[in-house]
Short mmCIF file of N, CA and C in Angstrom, two decimals:
data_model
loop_
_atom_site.label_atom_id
_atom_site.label_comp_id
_atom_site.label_asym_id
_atom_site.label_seq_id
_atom_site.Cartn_x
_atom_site.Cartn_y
_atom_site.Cartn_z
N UNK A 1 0.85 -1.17 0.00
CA UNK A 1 0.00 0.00 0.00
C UNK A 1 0.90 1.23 0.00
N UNK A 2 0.67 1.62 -1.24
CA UNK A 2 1.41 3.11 -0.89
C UNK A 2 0.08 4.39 -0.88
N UNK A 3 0.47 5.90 0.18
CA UNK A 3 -0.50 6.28 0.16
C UNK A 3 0.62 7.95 -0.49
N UNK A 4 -0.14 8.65 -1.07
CA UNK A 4 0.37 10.06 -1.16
C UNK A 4 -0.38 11.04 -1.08
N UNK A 5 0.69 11.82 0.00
CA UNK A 5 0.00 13.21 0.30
C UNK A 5 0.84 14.17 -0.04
N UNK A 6 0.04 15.59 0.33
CA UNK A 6 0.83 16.96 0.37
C UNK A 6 1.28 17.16 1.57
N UNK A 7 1.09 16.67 2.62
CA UNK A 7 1.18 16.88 3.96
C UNK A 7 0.74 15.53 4.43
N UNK A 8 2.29 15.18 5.37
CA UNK A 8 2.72 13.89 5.71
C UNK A 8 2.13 13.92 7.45
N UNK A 9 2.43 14.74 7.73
CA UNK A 9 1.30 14.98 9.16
C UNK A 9 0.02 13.79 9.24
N UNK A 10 -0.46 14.00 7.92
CA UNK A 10 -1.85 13.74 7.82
C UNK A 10 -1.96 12.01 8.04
N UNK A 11 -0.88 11.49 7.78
CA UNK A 11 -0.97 10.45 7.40
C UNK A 11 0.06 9.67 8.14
N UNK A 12 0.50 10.18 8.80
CA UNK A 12 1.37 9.71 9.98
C UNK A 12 1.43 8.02 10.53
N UNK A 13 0.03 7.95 10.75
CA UNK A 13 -0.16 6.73 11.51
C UNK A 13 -0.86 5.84 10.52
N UNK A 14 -0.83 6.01 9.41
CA UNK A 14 -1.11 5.23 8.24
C UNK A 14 -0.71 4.05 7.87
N UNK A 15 -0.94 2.96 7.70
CA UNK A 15 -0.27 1.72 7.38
C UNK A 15 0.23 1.51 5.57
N UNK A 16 1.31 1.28 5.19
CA UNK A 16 2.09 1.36 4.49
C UNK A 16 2.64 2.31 3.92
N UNK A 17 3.43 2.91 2.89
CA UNK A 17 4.55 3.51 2.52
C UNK A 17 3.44 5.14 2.60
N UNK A 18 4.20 6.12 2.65
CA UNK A 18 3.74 7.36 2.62
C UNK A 18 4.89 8.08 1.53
N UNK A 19 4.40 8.35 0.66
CA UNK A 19 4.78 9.31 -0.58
C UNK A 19 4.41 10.65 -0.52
N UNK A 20 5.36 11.68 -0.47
CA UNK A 20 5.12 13.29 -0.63
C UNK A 20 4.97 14.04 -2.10
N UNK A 21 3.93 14.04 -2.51
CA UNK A 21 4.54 14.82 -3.69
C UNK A 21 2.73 15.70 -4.30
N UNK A 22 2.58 16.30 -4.90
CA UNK A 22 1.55 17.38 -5.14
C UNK A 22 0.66 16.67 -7.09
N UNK A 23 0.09 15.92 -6.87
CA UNK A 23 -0.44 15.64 -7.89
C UNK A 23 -1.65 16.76 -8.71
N UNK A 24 -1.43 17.82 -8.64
CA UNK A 24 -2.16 18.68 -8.98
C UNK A 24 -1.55 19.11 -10.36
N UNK A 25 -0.56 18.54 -10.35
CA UNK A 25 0.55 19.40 -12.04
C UNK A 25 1.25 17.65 -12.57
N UNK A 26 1.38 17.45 -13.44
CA UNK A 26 1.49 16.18 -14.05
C UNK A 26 3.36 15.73 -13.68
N UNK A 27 4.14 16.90 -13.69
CA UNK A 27 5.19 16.20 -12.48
C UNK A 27 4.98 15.73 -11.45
N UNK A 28 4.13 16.26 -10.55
CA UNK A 28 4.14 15.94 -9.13
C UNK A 28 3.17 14.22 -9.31
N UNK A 29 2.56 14.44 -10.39
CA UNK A 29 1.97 13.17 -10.19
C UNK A 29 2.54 11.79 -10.74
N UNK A 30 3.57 12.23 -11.66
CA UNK A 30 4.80 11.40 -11.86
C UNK A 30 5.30 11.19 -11.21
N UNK A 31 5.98 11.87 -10.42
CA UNK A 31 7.13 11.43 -9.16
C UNK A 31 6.06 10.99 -7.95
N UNK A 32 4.76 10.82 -7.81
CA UNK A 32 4.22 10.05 -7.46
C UNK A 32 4.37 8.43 -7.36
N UNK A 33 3.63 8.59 -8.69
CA UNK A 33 3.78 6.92 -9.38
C UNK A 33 5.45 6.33 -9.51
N UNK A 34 6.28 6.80 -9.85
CA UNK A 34 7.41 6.64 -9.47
C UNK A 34 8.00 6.10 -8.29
N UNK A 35 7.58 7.21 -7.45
CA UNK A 35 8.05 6.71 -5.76
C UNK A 35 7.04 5.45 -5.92
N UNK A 36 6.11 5.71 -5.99
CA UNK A 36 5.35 4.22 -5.57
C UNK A 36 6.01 3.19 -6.19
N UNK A 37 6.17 3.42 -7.25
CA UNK A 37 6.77 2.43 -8.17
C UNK A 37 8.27 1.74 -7.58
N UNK A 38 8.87 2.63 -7.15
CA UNK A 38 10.41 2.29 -6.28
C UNK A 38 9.70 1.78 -5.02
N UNK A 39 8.73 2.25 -4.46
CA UNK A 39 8.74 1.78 -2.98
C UNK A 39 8.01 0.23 -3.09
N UNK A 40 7.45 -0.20 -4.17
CA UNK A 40 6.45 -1.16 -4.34
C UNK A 40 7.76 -2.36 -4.81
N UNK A 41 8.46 -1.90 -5.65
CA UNK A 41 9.52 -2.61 -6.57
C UNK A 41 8.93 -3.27 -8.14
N UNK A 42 7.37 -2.68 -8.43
CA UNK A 42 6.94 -2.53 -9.34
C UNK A 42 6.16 -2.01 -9.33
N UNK A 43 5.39 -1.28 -10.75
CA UNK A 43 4.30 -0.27 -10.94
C UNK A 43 3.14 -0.72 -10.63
N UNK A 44 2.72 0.03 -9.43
CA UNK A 44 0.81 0.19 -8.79
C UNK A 44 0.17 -0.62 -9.76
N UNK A 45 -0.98 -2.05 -9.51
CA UNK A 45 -1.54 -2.46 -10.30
C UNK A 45 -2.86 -1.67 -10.17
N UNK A 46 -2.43 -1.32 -9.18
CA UNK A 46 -4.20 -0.54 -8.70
C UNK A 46 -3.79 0.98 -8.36
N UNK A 47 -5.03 1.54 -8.65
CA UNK A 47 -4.93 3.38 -8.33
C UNK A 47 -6.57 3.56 -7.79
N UNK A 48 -6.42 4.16 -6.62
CA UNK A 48 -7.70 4.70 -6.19
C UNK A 48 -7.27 6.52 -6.12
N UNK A 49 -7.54 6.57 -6.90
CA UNK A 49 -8.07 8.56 -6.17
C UNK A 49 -8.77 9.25 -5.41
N UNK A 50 -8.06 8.84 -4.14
CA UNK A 50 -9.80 9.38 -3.04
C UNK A 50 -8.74 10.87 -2.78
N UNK A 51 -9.33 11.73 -3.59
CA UNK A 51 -8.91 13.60 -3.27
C UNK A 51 -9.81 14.02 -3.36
N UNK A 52 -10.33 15.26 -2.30
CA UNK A 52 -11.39 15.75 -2.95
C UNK A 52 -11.34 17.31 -1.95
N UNK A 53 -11.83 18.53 -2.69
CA UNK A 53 -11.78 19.39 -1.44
C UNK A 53 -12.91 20.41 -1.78
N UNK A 54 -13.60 20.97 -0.72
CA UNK A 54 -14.62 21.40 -1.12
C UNK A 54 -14.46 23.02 -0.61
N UNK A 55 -15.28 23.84 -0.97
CA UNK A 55 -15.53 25.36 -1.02
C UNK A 55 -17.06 25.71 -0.56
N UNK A 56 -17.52 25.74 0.71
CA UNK A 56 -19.25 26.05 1.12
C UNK A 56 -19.47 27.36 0.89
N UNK A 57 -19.33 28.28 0.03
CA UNK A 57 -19.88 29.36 -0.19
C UNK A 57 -20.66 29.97 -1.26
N UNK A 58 -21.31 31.56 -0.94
CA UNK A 58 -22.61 31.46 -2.33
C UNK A 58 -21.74 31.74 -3.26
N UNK A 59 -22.46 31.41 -4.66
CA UNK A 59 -21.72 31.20 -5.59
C UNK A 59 -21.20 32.78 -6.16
N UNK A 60 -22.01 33.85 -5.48
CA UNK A 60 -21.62 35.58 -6.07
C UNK A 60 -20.54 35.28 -4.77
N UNK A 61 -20.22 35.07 -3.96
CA UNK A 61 -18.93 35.66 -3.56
C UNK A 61 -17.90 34.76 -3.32
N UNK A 62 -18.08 33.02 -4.55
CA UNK A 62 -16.59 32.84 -5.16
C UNK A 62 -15.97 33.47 -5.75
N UNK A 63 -15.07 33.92 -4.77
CA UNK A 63 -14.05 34.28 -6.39
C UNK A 63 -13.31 33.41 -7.09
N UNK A 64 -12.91 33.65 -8.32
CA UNK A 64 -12.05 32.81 -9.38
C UNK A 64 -11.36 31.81 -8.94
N UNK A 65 -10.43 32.29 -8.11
CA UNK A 65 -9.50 31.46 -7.55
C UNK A 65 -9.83 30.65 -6.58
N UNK A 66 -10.43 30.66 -6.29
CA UNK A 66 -11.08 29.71 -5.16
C UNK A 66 -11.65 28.49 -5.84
N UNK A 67 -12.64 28.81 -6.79
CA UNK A 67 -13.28 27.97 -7.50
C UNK A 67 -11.59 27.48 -8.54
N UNK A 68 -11.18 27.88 -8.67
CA UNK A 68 -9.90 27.26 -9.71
C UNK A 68 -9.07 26.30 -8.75
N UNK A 69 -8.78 26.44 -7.23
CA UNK A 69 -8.47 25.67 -6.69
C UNK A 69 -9.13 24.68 -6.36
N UNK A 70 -10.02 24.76 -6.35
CA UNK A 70 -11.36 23.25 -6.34
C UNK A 70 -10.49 22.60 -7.11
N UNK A 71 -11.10 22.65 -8.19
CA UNK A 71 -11.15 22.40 -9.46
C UNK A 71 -10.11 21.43 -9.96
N UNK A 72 -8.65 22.35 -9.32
CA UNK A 72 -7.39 21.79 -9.41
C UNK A 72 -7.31 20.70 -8.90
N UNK A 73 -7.21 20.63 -7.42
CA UNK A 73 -7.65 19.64 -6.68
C UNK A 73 -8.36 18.13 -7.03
N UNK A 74 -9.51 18.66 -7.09
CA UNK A 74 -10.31 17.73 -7.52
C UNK A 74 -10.50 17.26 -9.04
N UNK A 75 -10.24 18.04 -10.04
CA UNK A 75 -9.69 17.33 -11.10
C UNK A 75 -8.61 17.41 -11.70
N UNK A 76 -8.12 18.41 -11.85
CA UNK A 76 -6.61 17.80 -12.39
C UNK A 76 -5.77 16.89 -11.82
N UNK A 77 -5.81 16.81 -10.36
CA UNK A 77 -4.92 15.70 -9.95
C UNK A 77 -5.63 14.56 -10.41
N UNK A 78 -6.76 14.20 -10.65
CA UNK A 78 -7.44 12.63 -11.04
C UNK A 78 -7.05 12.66 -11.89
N UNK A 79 -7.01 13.60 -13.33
CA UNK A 79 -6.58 13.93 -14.98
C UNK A 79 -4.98 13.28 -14.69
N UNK A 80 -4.01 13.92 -13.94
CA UNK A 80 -2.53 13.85 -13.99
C UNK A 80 -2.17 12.51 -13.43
N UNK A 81 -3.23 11.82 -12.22
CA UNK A 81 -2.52 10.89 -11.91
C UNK A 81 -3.18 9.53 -12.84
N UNK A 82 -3.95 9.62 -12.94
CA UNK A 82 -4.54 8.52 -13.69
C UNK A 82 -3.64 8.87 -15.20
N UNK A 83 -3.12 9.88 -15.57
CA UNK A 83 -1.81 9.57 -17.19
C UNK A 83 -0.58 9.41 -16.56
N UNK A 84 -0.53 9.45 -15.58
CA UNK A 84 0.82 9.04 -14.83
C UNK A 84 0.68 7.57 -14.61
N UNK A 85 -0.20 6.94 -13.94
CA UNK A 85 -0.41 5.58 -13.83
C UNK A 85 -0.30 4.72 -15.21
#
């Protein structure tokens, strides 16, 4: 089991390998699969993407960026790691 985060805090007491790296940009989600890939001693047969982050506010006072960090989050890292896998 390898697990990856942005913050290793989080995952501290986690059972198997813990990987640091930012799957939000298609490097970070390479050197993902990578580390996993070194820590496993072969490439992940399996990928779950449980990321997800949410924004509770009305929709007139998202601003851009807020909603673009969703977004990021929640899909581009699924987009980057699933072509990384």
């Amino acid at each position: 089991l390898v697990l990856v985060t942005r913050d290793a805090g989080k995952l501290a007491d986690a059972p198997g390998t813990v990987v640091i790296a930012d799957t939000t940009t298609p490097e970070g989600a390479a050197a993902a699969v990578a580390q996993a890939t070194e820590a496993l001693g072969a490439p992940p047969q399996r990928l779950v993407h449980a990321v997800g982050s949410t924004l509770i506010a009305p929709l007139a006072r998202t601003r851009p960026e807020q909603y673009r960090s969703v977004m990021t989050v929640n899909l581009d890292s699924a987009f980057f790691t699933a072509q990384a896998w």
